[in-house]
């Protein structure tokens, strides 16, 4: 049986931040190894999410602002696929687009980054911690109420620069981004999932294509990691069932256990004052069902009033 038809050129749409370009280069190298006769180019683009840095992401429209321009490029034929940090991809895919491949996961943990302190428990009362994530802010406020949590927008290099200039005593970043950019030395310590449960899809790259481009979907299919994909499906189904967006502080992280999957999740108020958490196990093949079931369990255990409060603004 013959494989997919290989075009002479493939174009990857990417945000222009250093991390996004690393991710696109990584996928370009993988595709180049699979299809050496094909030229793989990267189309760097600036998105609204990259341009608007003076307001929290939740206030300006959420994660979709990082991918809209890339999707337009795919629709008009300027690009064939886009590479994303999966945690930045909205839980509901826009009509006409699919996630065609999900990469093996890099370290999914949050990283504690500081020039003054080695671990988060060393921070004194009043220390300023920066994060752009409602999830991280909620868990910090719940577990470390003496700290001052401030919004921190910008790409990874911008965030590190703000830390180094003294605007923050510490910042919390995804460990995967620091590792991918060759900056593991900036990680003073990792926050375990027990300390800070990761976001759905954290540490994973997703390849998005137009749903009509079955030719491109077939070409990127070898990049899919089936076990990671099942774990991510559970995480995203959990988030989707709870209305997951930038306005809802929630976490979800799944681990494979042989043929089974262990999913943990929580949802909270932004101040961390109310939090409902739970966990569920099941077969990898039932990943989405496990995610929906855990969400329903949390609703029954007290998440419903939290979600209603968040919906009311």
PDB file of C-alpha atoms in Angstrom:
ATOM      1  CA  UNK A   1       0.000   0.000   0.000  1.00  0.00           C
ATOM      2  CA  UNK A   2       1.463   3.359  -0.987  1.00  0.00           C
ATOM      3  CA  UNK A   3       1.888   6.196   1.512  1.00  0.00           C
ATOM      4  CA  UNK A   4       0.473   9.705   1.284  1.00  0.00           C
ATOM      5  CA  UNK A   5       1.257  11.828  -1.749  1.00  0.00           C
ATOM      6  CA  UNK A   6       4.195  14.074  -0.862  1.00  0.00           C
ATOM      7  CA  UNK A   7       4.120  17.659  -2.193  1.00  0.00           C
ATOM      8  CA  UNK A   8       7.277  19.520  -3.242  1.00  0.00           C
ATOM      9  CA  UNK A   9       6.743  22.149  -0.524  1.00  0.00           C
ATOM     10  CA  UNK A  10       5.076  22.337   2.903  1.00  0.00           C
ATOM     11  CA  UNK A  11       4.611  25.636   4.747  1.00  0.00           C
ATOM     12  CA  UNK A  12       4.303  25.793   8.550  1.00  0.00           C
ATOM     13  CA  UNK A  13       2.594  28.839  10.077  1.00  0.00           C
ATOM     14  CA  UNK A  14       4.077  29.914  13.403  1.00  0.00           C
ATOM     15  CA  UNK A  15       4.066  32.767  15.855  1.00  0.00           C
ATOM     16  CA  UNK A  16       7.350  34.649  15.774  1.00  0.00           C
ATOM     17  CA  UNK A  17       8.402  34.273  19.405  1.00  0.00           C
ATOM     18  CA  UNK A  18      11.638  32.361  19.940  1.00  0.00           C
ATOM     19  CA  UNK A  19       9.817  29.444  21.565  1.00  0.00           C
ATOM     20  CA  UNK A  20       7.159  29.246  18.843  1.00  0.00           C
ATOM     21  CA  UNK A  21       9.857  29.297  16.173  1.00  0.00           C
ATOM     22  CA  UNK A  22      11.780  26.546  18.005  1.00  0.00           C
ATOM     23  CA  UNK A  23       8.613  24.461  17.963  1.00  0.00           C
ATOM     24  CA  UNK A  24       8.087  25.090  14.251  1.00  0.00           C
ATOM     25  CA  UNK A  25      11.746  24.281  13.530  1.00  0.00           C
ATOM     26  CA  UNK A  26      11.383  21.054  15.513  1.00  0.00           C
ATOM     27  CA  UNK A  27       8.420  19.968  13.403  1.00  0.00           C
ATOM     28  CA  UNK A  28      10.206  21.107  10.227  1.00  0.00           C
ATOM     29  CA  UNK A  29      13.140  18.855  11.129  1.00  0.00           C
ATOM     30  CA  UNK A  30      10.807  15.920  11.830  1.00  0.00           C
ATOM     31  CA  UNK A  31       9.011  16.401   8.506  1.00  0.00           C
ATOM     32  CA  UNK A  32      12.343  16.839   6.719  1.00  0.00           C
ATOM     33  CA  UNK A  33      13.456  13.482   8.078  1.00  0.00           C
ATOM     34  CA  UNK A  34      10.272  11.814   6.873  1.00  0.00           C
ATOM     35  CA  UNK A  35      10.127  13.531   3.483  1.00  0.00           C
ATOM     36  CA  UNK A  36      13.669  14.546   2.460  1.00  0.00           C
ATOM     37  CA  UNK A  37      12.557  15.384  -1.083  1.00  0.00           C
ATOM     38  CA  UNK A  38      10.169  18.074   0.228  1.00  0.00           C
ATOM     39  CA  UNK A  39      11.080  21.673   1.074  1.00  0.00           C
ATOM     40  CA  UNK A  40       9.590  22.656   4.455  1.00  0.00           C
ATOM     41  CA  UNK A  41       9.351  26.403   5.078  1.00  0.00           C
ATOM     42  CA  UNK A  42       8.182  28.415   8.083  1.00  0.00           C
ATOM     43  CA  UNK A  43       5.881  31.414   7.768  1.00  0.00           C
ATOM     44  CA  UNK A  44       6.457  33.580  10.863  1.00  0.00           C
ATOM     45  CA  UNK A  45       3.467  35.686  11.916  1.00  0.00           C
ATOM     46  CA  UNK A  46       2.552  38.116  14.680  1.00  0.00           C
ATOM     47  CA  UNK A  47      -0.794  37.468  16.373  1.00  0.00           C
ATOM     48  CA  UNK A  48      -3.068  39.749  18.388  1.00  0.00           C
ATOM     49  CA  UNK A  49      -2.177  37.754  21.474  1.00  0.00           C
ATOM     50  CA  UNK A  50       1.468  38.685  20.926  1.00  0.00           C
ATOM     51  CA  UNK A  51       0.687  42.341  20.255  1.00  0.00           C
ATOM     52  CA  UNK A  52      -1.601  43.161  23.212  1.00  0.00           C
ATOM     53  CA  UNK A  53       0.557  42.857  26.317  1.00  0.00           C
ATOM     54  CA  UNK A  54      -0.905  45.452  28.675  1.00  0.00           C
ATOM     55  CA  UNK A  55      -3.949  43.419  29.719  1.00  0.00           C
ATOM     56  CA  UNK A  56      -4.515  39.897  31.063  1.00  0.00           C
ATOM     57  CA  UNK A  57      -5.278  37.352  28.359  1.00  0.00           C
ATOM     58  CA  UNK A  58      -8.686  36.601  29.862  1.00  0.00           C
ATOM     59  CA  UNK A  59      -9.664  40.247  29.400  1.00  0.00           C
ATOM     60  CA  UNK A  60      -8.891  40.461  25.687  1.00  0.00           C
ATOM     61  CA  UNK A  61     -10.446  37.333  24.268  1.00  0.00           C
ATOM     62  CA  UNK A  62      -8.429  34.376  25.480  1.00  0.00           C
ATOM     63  CA  UNK A  63      -6.131  31.831  23.897  1.00  0.00           C
ATOM     64  CA  UNK A  64      -7.731  31.998  20.456  1.00  0.00           C
ATOM     65  CA  UNK A  65      -5.916  35.297  19.931  1.00  0.00           C
ATOM     66  CA  UNK A  66      -2.680  33.334  19.528  1.00  0.00           C
ATOM     67  CA  UNK A  67      -3.895  31.178  16.648  1.00  0.00           C
ATOM     68  CA  UNK A  68      -6.435  33.164  14.599  1.00  0.00           C
ATOM     69  CA  UNK A  69      -3.930  34.689  12.170  1.00  0.00           C
ATOM     70  CA  UNK A  70      -2.322  31.286  11.662  1.00  0.00           C
ATOM     71  CA  UNK A  71      -5.701  29.797  10.819  1.00  0.00           C
ATOM     72  CA  UNK A  72      -6.384  32.556   8.284  1.00  0.00           C
ATOM     73  CA  UNK A  73      -3.055  31.712   6.621  1.00  0.00           C
ATOM     74  CA  UNK A  74      -4.112  28.069   6.359  1.00  0.00           C
ATOM     75  CA  UNK A  75      -7.522  29.010   4.986  1.00  0.00           C
ATOM     76  CA  UNK A  76      -6.113  31.239   2.266  1.00  0.00           C
ATOM     77  CA  UNK A  77      -3.450  28.725   1.274  1.00  0.00           C
ATOM     78  CA  UNK A  78      -0.426  30.667   2.551  1.00  0.00           C
ATOM     79  CA  UNK A  79       0.334  27.807   4.958  1.00  0.00           C
ATOM     80  CA  UNK A  80      -0.432  24.098   5.150  1.00  0.00           C
ATOM     81  CA  UNK A  81      -0.279  23.559   8.910  1.00  0.00           C
ATOM     82  CA  UNK A  82       0.357  25.358  12.187  1.00  0.00           C
ATOM     83  CA  UNK A  83       2.320  24.262  15.252  1.00  0.00           C
ATOM     84  CA  UNK A  84       1.079  25.262  18.707  1.00  0.00           C
ATOM     85  CA  UNK A  85       1.829  24.743  22.373  1.00  0.00           C
ATOM     86  CA  UNK A  86      -1.284  22.684  22.984  1.00  0.00           C
ATOM     87  CA  UNK A  87      -2.069  24.454  26.245  1.00  0.00           C
ATOM     88  CA  UNK A  88      -2.585  27.616  24.141  1.00  0.00           C
ATOM     89  CA  UNK A  89      -5.150  25.970  21.854  1.00  0.00           C
ATOM     90  CA  UNK A  90      -8.829  26.649  22.734  1.00  0.00           C
ATOM     91  CA  UNK A  91     -10.703  23.590  23.987  1.00  0.00           C
ATOM     92  CA  UNK A  92     -13.272  23.940  21.210  1.00  0.00           C
ATOM     93  CA  UNK A  93     -11.552  23.776  17.825  1.00  0.00           C
ATOM     94  CA  UNK A  94     -12.927  26.316  15.348  1.00  0.00           C
ATOM     95  CA  UNK A  95     -15.107  24.965  12.547  1.00  0.00           C
ATOM     96  CA  UNK A  96     -12.975  23.799   9.662  1.00  0.00           C
ATOM     97  CA  UNK A  97      -9.884  22.924  11.702  1.00  0.00           C
ATOM     98  CA  UNK A  98      -8.598  19.765  13.416  1.00  0.00           C
ATOM     99  CA  UNK A  99      -5.638  18.705  15.506  1.00  0.00           C
ATOM    100  CA  UNK A 100      -3.980  16.257  13.122  1.00  0.00           C
ATOM    101  CA  UNK A 101      -1.089  15.202  15.377  1.00  0.00           C
ATOM    102  CA  UNK A 102      -0.118  15.485  19.042  1.00  0.00           C
ATOM    103  CA  UNK A 103       3.552  15.174  19.975  1.00  0.00           C
ATOM    104  CA  UNK A 104       5.151  13.179  22.781  1.00  0.00           C
ATOM    105  CA  UNK A 105       5.072  15.262  25.958  1.00  0.00           C
ATOM    106  CA  UNK A 106       8.041  17.209  27.284  1.00  0.00           C
ATOM    107  CA  UNK A 107       8.211  17.768  31.073  1.00  0.00           C
ATOM    108  CA  UNK A 108       4.662  18.961  31.933  1.00  0.00           C
ATOM    109  CA  UNK A 109       5.481  20.649  35.238  1.00  0.00           C
ATOM    110  CA  UNK A 110       5.451  24.312  36.183  1.00  0.00           C
ATOM    111  CA  UNK A 111       8.881  25.767  36.902  1.00  0.00           C
ATOM    112  CA  UNK A 112       9.828  28.101  39.740  1.00  0.00           C
ATOM    113  CA  UNK A 113      12.223  30.699  38.322  1.00  0.00           C
ATOM    114  CA  UNK A 114      14.005  33.176  40.571  1.00  0.00           C
ATOM    115  CA  UNK A 115      17.397  34.851  40.929  1.00  0.00           C
ATOM    116  CA  UNK A 116      17.044  35.120  44.712  1.00  0.00           C
ATOM    117  CA  UNK A 117      15.312  31.980  45.953  1.00  0.00           C
ATOM    118  CA  UNK A 118      15.642  28.254  45.254  1.00  0.00           C
ATOM    119  CA  UNK A 119      12.148  27.035  46.075  1.00  0.00           C
ATOM    120  CA  UNK A 120       8.772  28.688  46.401  1.00  0.00           C
ATOM    121  CA  UNK A 121       8.604  28.053  50.150  1.00  0.00           C
ATOM    122  CA  UNK A 122      11.626  30.364  50.641  1.00  0.00           C
ATOM    123  CA  UNK A 123       9.702  33.413  49.398  1.00  0.00           C
ATOM    124  CA  UNK A 124       9.009  35.874  52.220  1.00  0.00           C
ATOM    125  CA  UNK A 125       5.623  37.471  52.840  1.00  0.00           C
ATOM    126  CA  UNK A 126       4.964  40.194  50.281  1.00  0.00           C
ATOM    127  CA  UNK A 127       7.278  38.717  47.639  1.00  0.00           C
ATOM    128  CA  UNK A 128       6.032  39.466  44.125  1.00  0.00           C
ATOM    129  CA  UNK A 129       5.407  36.468  41.863  1.00  0.00           C
ATOM    130  CA  UNK A 130       4.560  36.874  38.186  1.00  0.00           C
ATOM    131  CA  UNK A 131       2.321  34.647  36.085  1.00  0.00           C
ATOM    132  CA  UNK A 132      -0.002  35.085  33.133  1.00  0.00           C
ATOM    133  CA  UNK A 133      -2.101  32.074  34.077  1.00  0.00           C
ATOM    134  CA  UNK A 134      -5.347  32.156  36.075  1.00  0.00           C
ATOM    135  CA  UNK A 135      -4.629  28.521  36.998  1.00  0.00           C
ATOM    136  CA  UNK A 136      -1.216  29.316  38.465  1.00  0.00           C
ATOM    137  CA  UNK A 137      -2.511  32.464  40.171  1.00  0.00           C
ATOM    138  CA  UNK A 138      -5.364  30.544  41.822  1.00  0.00           C
ATOM    139  CA  UNK A 139      -3.102  27.796  43.148  1.00  0.00           C
ATOM    140  CA  UNK A 140      -0.550  30.335  44.397  1.00  0.00           C
ATOM    141  CA  UNK A 141      -3.237  32.334  46.207  1.00  0.00           C
ATOM    142  CA  UNK A 142      -4.671  29.161  47.712  1.00  0.00           C
ATOM    143  CA  UNK A 143      -1.366  27.681  48.888  1.00  0.00           C
ATOM    144  CA  UNK A 144       0.749  30.816  49.429  1.00  0.00           C
ATOM    145  CA  UNK A 145      -1.653  33.576  50.500  1.00  0.00           C
ATOM    146  CA  UNK A 146       1.175  35.792  51.819  1.00  0.00           C
ATOM    147  CA  UNK A 147       2.614  36.286  48.334  1.00  0.00           C
ATOM    148  CA  UNK A 148       1.683  39.111  45.936  1.00  0.00           C
ATOM    149  CA  UNK A 149       0.609  37.718  42.561  1.00  0.00           C
ATOM    150  CA  UNK A 150       1.000  40.041  39.566  1.00  0.00           C
ATOM    151  CA  UNK A 151       0.127  39.573  35.908  1.00  0.00           C
ATOM    152  CA  UNK A 152       3.068  38.792  33.641  1.00  0.00           C
ATOM    153  CA  UNK A 153       2.476  38.902  29.872  1.00  0.00           C
ATOM    154  CA  UNK A 154       4.890  38.613  26.976  1.00  0.00           C
ATOM    155  CA  UNK A 155       6.893  35.835  25.388  1.00  0.00           C
ATOM    156  CA  UNK A 156       9.290  33.732  27.434  1.00  0.00           C
ATOM    157  CA  UNK A 157      12.309  35.995  26.859  1.00  0.00           C
ATOM    158  CA  UNK A 158      10.288  39.075  27.843  1.00  0.00           C
ATOM    159  CA  UNK A 159       9.161  37.416  31.060  1.00  0.00           C
ATOM    160  CA  UNK A 160      12.708  36.425  31.982  1.00  0.00           C
ATOM    161  CA  UNK A 161      13.892  39.972  31.256  1.00  0.00           C
ATOM    162  CA  UNK A 162      11.234  41.405  33.583  1.00  0.00           C
ATOM    163  CA  UNK A 163      12.372  39.019  36.315  1.00  0.00           C
ATOM    164  CA  UNK A 164      16.029  39.920  35.762  1.00  0.00           C
ATOM    165  CA  UNK A 165      15.263  43.662  35.919  1.00  0.00           C
ATOM    166  CA  UNK A 166      13.826  43.212  39.414  1.00  0.00           C
ATOM    167  CA  UNK A 167      10.125  43.667  38.670  1.00  0.00           C
ATOM    168  CA  UNK A 168       9.403  40.270  40.252  1.00  0.00           C
ATOM    169  CA  UNK A 169      10.992  38.177  42.987  1.00  0.00           C
ATOM    170  CA  UNK A 170      10.031  35.011  41.117  1.00  0.00           C
ATOM    171  CA  UNK A 171       8.002  33.936  38.125  1.00  0.00           C
ATOM    172  CA  UNK A 172       6.259  30.675  37.258  1.00  0.00           C
ATOM    173  CA  UNK A 173       6.728  29.307  33.736  1.00  0.00           C
ATOM    174  CA  UNK A 174       6.140  26.024  31.935  1.00  0.00           C
ATOM    175  CA  UNK A 175       9.268  23.916  32.340  1.00  0.00           C
ATOM    176  CA  UNK A 176       8.858  22.614  28.773  1.00  0.00           C
ATOM    177  CA  UNK A 177       9.489  26.014  27.205  1.00  0.00           C
ATOM    178  CA  UNK A 178      12.685  26.583  29.170  1.00  0.00           C
ATOM    179  CA  UNK A 179      13.949  23.102  28.344  1.00  0.00           C
ATOM    180  CA  UNK A 180      13.152  23.471  24.638  1.00  0.00           C
ATOM    181  CA  UNK A 181      15.015  26.779  24.428  1.00  0.00           C
ATOM    182  CA  UNK A 182      18.090  25.327  26.115  1.00  0.00           C
ATOM    183  CA  UNK A 183      17.490  27.240  29.359  1.00  0.00           C
ATOM    184  CA  UNK A 184      17.051  24.470  31.933  1.00  0.00           C
ATOM    185  CA  UNK A 185      19.526  26.280  34.197  1.00  0.00           C
ATOM    186  CA  UNK A 186      16.893  28.993  34.759  1.00  0.00           C
ATOM    187  CA  UNK A 187      14.692  26.440  36.523  1.00  0.00           C
ATOM    188  CA  UNK A 188      15.475  26.773  40.235  1.00  0.00           C
ATOM    189  CA  UNK A 189      12.998  24.035  41.093  1.00  0.00           C
ATOM    190  CA  UNK A 190      10.091  22.170  39.570  1.00  0.00           C
ATOM    191  CA  UNK A 191       6.628  22.387  41.083  1.00  0.00           C
ATOM    192  CA  UNK A 192       5.313  18.845  41.305  1.00  0.00           C
ATOM    193  CA  UNK A 193       1.797  18.092  40.039  1.00  0.00           C
ATOM    194  CA  UNK A 194       0.829  17.826  43.707  1.00  0.00           C
ATOM    195  CA  UNK A 195       2.011  21.432  44.236  1.00  0.00           C
ATOM    196  CA  UNK A 196       0.731  22.835  40.934  1.00  0.00           C
ATOM    197  CA  UNK A 197      -1.296  20.556  38.687  1.00  0.00           C
ATOM    198  CA  UNK A 198      -0.468  21.410  35.054  1.00  0.00           C
ATOM    199  CA  UNK A 199      -2.773  22.909  32.443  1.00  0.00           C
ATOM    200  CA  UNK A 200      -4.476  20.634  29.900  1.00  0.00           C
ATOM    201  CA  UNK A 201      -1.974  19.872  27.166  1.00  0.00           C
ATOM    202  CA  UNK A 202       1.007  21.391  28.960  1.00  0.00           C
ATOM    203  CA  UNK A 203       4.336  20.259  27.494  1.00  0.00           C
ATOM    204  CA  UNK A 204       2.701  18.992  24.287  1.00  0.00           C
ATOM    205  CA  UNK A 205       2.852  20.327  20.730  1.00  0.00           C
ATOM    206  CA  UNK A 206      -0.257  20.174  18.561  1.00  0.00           C
ATOM    207  CA  UNK A 207      -0.299  20.303  14.769  1.00  0.00           C
ATOM    208  CA  UNK A 208      -3.399  22.012  13.389  1.00  0.00           C
ATOM    209  CA  UNK A 209      -4.621  21.686   9.808  1.00  0.00           C
ATOM    210  CA  UNK A 210      -7.733  22.602   7.872  1.00  0.00           C
ATOM    211  CA  UNK A 211     -10.150  19.689   8.166  1.00  0.00           C
ATOM    212  CA  UNK A 212     -10.402  19.654   4.368  1.00  0.00           C
ATOM    213  CA  UNK A 213      -6.645  19.016   4.029  1.00  0.00           C
ATOM    214  CA  UNK A 214      -6.677  15.255   4.478  1.00  0.00           C
ATOM    215  CA  UNK A 215      -3.462  15.175   2.417  1.00  0.00           C
ATOM    216  CA  UNK A 216      -1.579  17.236   5.030  1.00  0.00           C
ATOM    217  CA  UNK A 217      -3.199  15.327   7.911  1.00  0.00           C
ATOM    218  CA  UNK A 218      -1.837  12.102   6.398  1.00  0.00           C
ATOM    219  CA  UNK A 219       1.645  13.607   6.088  1.00  0.00           C
ATOM    220  CA  UNK A 220       1.836  14.676   9.750  1.00  0.00           C
ATOM    221  CA  UNK A 221       0.169  11.525  11.130  1.00  0.00           C
ATOM    222  CA  UNK A 222       3.550   9.831  11.828  1.00  0.00           C
ATOM    223  CA  UNK A 223       4.347  12.643  14.292  1.00  0.00           C
ATOM    224  CA  UNK A 224       1.402  11.668  16.507  1.00  0.00           C
ATOM    225  CA  UNK A 225       2.193   9.985  19.835  1.00  0.00           C
ATOM    226  CA  UNK A 226      -0.892   7.835  20.565  1.00  0.00           C
ATOM    227  CA  UNK A 227      -0.482   7.554  24.349  1.00  0.00           C
ATOM    228  CA  UNK A 228       0.135  11.285  24.790  1.00  0.00           C
ATOM    229  CA  UNK A 229      -2.810  11.953  22.483  1.00  0.00           C
ATOM    230  CA  UNK A 230      -5.102   9.844  24.686  1.00  0.00           C
ATOM    231  CA  UNK A 231      -3.918  11.663  27.817  1.00  0.00           C
ATOM    232  CA  UNK A 232      -4.467  15.037  26.172  1.00  0.00           C
ATOM    233  CA  UNK A 233      -7.927  14.024  24.964  1.00  0.00           C
ATOM    234  CA  UNK A 234      -8.898  13.266  28.557  1.00  0.00           C
ATOM    235  CA  UNK A 235      -7.487  16.587  29.793  1.00  0.00           C
ATOM    236  CA  UNK A 236      -9.184  18.620  27.074  1.00  0.00           C
ATOM    237  CA  UNK A 237     -12.506  16.787  27.460  1.00  0.00           C
ATOM    238  CA  UNK A 238     -12.437  17.579  31.188  1.00  0.00           C
ATOM    239  CA  UNK A 239     -11.754  21.241  30.491  1.00  0.00           C
ATOM    240  CA  UNK A 240     -14.347  21.428  27.710  1.00  0.00           C
ATOM    241  CA  UNK A 241     -17.022  19.894  29.967  1.00  0.00           C
ATOM    242  CA  UNK A 242     -16.361  22.615  32.549  1.00  0.00           C
ATOM    243  CA  UNK A 243     -16.474  25.423  29.986  1.00  0.00           C
ATOM    244  CA  UNK A 244     -12.689  25.632  30.048  1.00  0.00           C
ATOM    245  CA  UNK A 245     -11.366  28.971  28.837  1.00  0.00           C
ATOM    246  CA  UNK A 246      -9.019  31.709  29.979  1.00  0.00           C
ATOM    247  CA  UNK A 247     -11.800  32.845  32.329  1.00  0.00           C
ATOM    248  CA  UNK A 248     -11.955  29.538  34.228  1.00  0.00           C
ATOM    249  CA  UNK A 249      -9.027  28.619  36.505  1.00  0.00           C
ATOM    250  CA  UNK A 250      -8.691  24.877  36.096  1.00  0.00           C
ATOM    251  CA  UNK A 251      -6.039  22.203  35.838  1.00  0.00           C
ATOM    252  CA  UNK A 252      -6.027  18.727  34.317  1.00  0.00           C
ATOM    253  CA  UNK A 253      -3.214  16.253  33.982  1.00  0.00           C
ATOM    254  CA  UNK A 254      -3.376  12.630  32.827  1.00  0.00           C
ATOM    255  CA  UNK A 255      -0.728   9.949  33.212  1.00  0.00           C
ATOM    256  CA  UNK A 256      -0.638   6.579  31.434  1.00  0.00           C
ATOM    257  CA  UNK A 257      -0.533   3.519  33.685  1.00  0.00           C
ATOM    258  CA  UNK A 258      -0.056   0.566  31.343  1.00  0.00           C
ATOM    259  CA  UNK A 259      -3.266   0.394  29.324  1.00  0.00           C
ATOM    260  CA  UNK A 260      -5.008   2.699  31.792  1.00  0.00           C
ATOM    261  CA  UNK A 261      -5.060   6.427  32.340  1.00  0.00           C
ATOM    262  CA  UNK A 262      -5.043   8.387  35.613  1.00  0.00           C
ATOM    263  CA  UNK A 263      -6.647  11.807  35.310  1.00  0.00           C
ATOM    264  CA  UNK A 264      -6.477  14.477  38.001  1.00  0.00           C
ATOM    265  CA  UNK A 265      -8.270  17.795  37.766  1.00  0.00           C
ATOM    266  CA  UNK A 266      -9.509  20.813  39.676  1.00  0.00           C
ATOM    267  CA  UNK A 267     -11.485  23.989  39.168  1.00  0.00           C
ATOM    268  CA  UNK A 268     -11.276  27.063  41.410  1.00  0.00           C
ATOM    269  CA  UNK A 269     -12.260  30.662  41.902  1.00  0.00           C
ATOM    270  CA  UNK A 270      -9.555  33.113  40.740  1.00  0.00           C
ATOM    271  CA  UNK A 271      -8.673  33.984  44.340  1.00  0.00           C
ATOM    272  CA  UNK A 272      -8.152  30.307  45.154  1.00  0.00           C
ATOM    273  CA  UNK A 273     -10.679  30.622  47.968  1.00  0.00           C
ATOM    274  CA  UNK A 274     -12.833  27.807  46.593  1.00  0.00           C
ATOM    275  CA  UNK A 275     -11.398  24.763  44.869  1.00  0.00           C
ATOM    276  CA  UNK A 276     -12.915  21.413  43.958  1.00  0.00           C
ATOM    277  CA  UNK A 277     -10.577  18.629  42.907  1.00  0.00           C
ATOM    278  CA  UNK A 278     -10.834  14.979  41.986  1.00  0.00           C
ATOM    279  CA  UNK A 279      -9.299  12.086  40.090  1.00  0.00           C
ATOM    280  CA  UNK A 280     -10.469   9.183  37.970  1.00  0.00           C
ATOM    281  CA  UNK A 281      -8.926   6.130  36.345  1.00  0.00           C
ATOM    282  CA  UNK A 282     -10.004   4.197  33.285  1.00  0.00           C
ATOM    283  CA  UNK A 283      -8.826   2.616  30.034  1.00  0.00           C
ATOM    284  CA  UNK A 284      -6.797   4.743  27.633  1.00  0.00           C
ATOM    285  CA  UNK A 285      -9.348   4.073  24.904  1.00  0.00           C
ATOM    286  CA  UNK A 286     -12.020   5.774  27.043  1.00  0.00           C
ATOM    287  CA  UNK A 287      -9.975   8.968  27.427  1.00  0.00           C
ATOM    288  CA  UNK A 288     -12.654  11.506  26.479  1.00  0.00           C
ATOM    289  CA  UNK A 289     -15.284   9.714  28.543  1.00  0.00           C
ATOM    290  CA  UNK A 290     -12.965   9.787  31.570  1.00  0.00           C
ATOM    291  CA  UNK A 291     -12.505  13.526  31.135  1.00  0.00           C
ATOM    292  CA  UNK A 292     -16.243  14.181  30.898  1.00  0.00           C
ATOM    293  CA  UNK A 293     -16.964  11.885  33.841  1.00  0.00           C
ATOM    294  CA  UNK A 294     -14.420  13.619  36.090  1.00  0.00           C
ATOM    295  CA  UNK A 295     -15.917  16.987  35.161  1.00  0.00           C
ATOM    296  CA  UNK A 296     -19.378  15.714  36.065  1.00  0.00           C
ATOM    297  CA  UNK A 297     -18.036  14.345  39.355  1.00  0.00           C
ATOM    298  CA  UNK A 298     -16.581  17.746  40.236  1.00  0.00           C
ATOM    299  CA  UNK A 299     -19.856  19.490  39.364  1.00  0.00           C
ATOM    300  CA  UNK A 300     -21.629  17.166  41.789  1.00  0.00           C
ATOM    301  CA  UNK A 301     -18.995  17.827  44.470  1.00  0.00           C
ATOM    302  CA  UNK A 302     -19.388  21.605  44.425  1.00  0.00           C
ATOM    303  CA  UNK A 303     -17.893  22.938  41.197  1.00  0.00           C
ATOM    304  CA  UNK A 304     -21.280  24.107  39.856  1.00  0.00           C
ATOM    305  CA  UNK A 305     -21.517  27.235  42.058  1.00  0.00           C
ATOM    306  CA  UNK A 306     -17.919  28.131  41.141  1.00  0.00           C
ATOM    307  CA  UNK A 307     -18.692  27.860  37.424  1.00  0.00           C
ATOM    308  CA  UNK A 308     -21.898  29.881  37.818  1.00  0.00           C
ATOM    309  CA  UNK A 309     -19.980  32.575  39.707  1.00  0.00           C
ATOM    310  CA  UNK A 310     -17.353  32.733  36.958  1.00  0.00           C
ATOM    311  CA  UNK A 311     -20.008  32.853  34.233  1.00  0.00           C
ATOM    312  CA  UNK A 312     -21.704  35.765  35.995  1.00  0.00           C
ATOM    313  CA  UNK A 313     -18.427  37.668  35.831  1.00  0.00           C
TER     314      UNK A 313
END
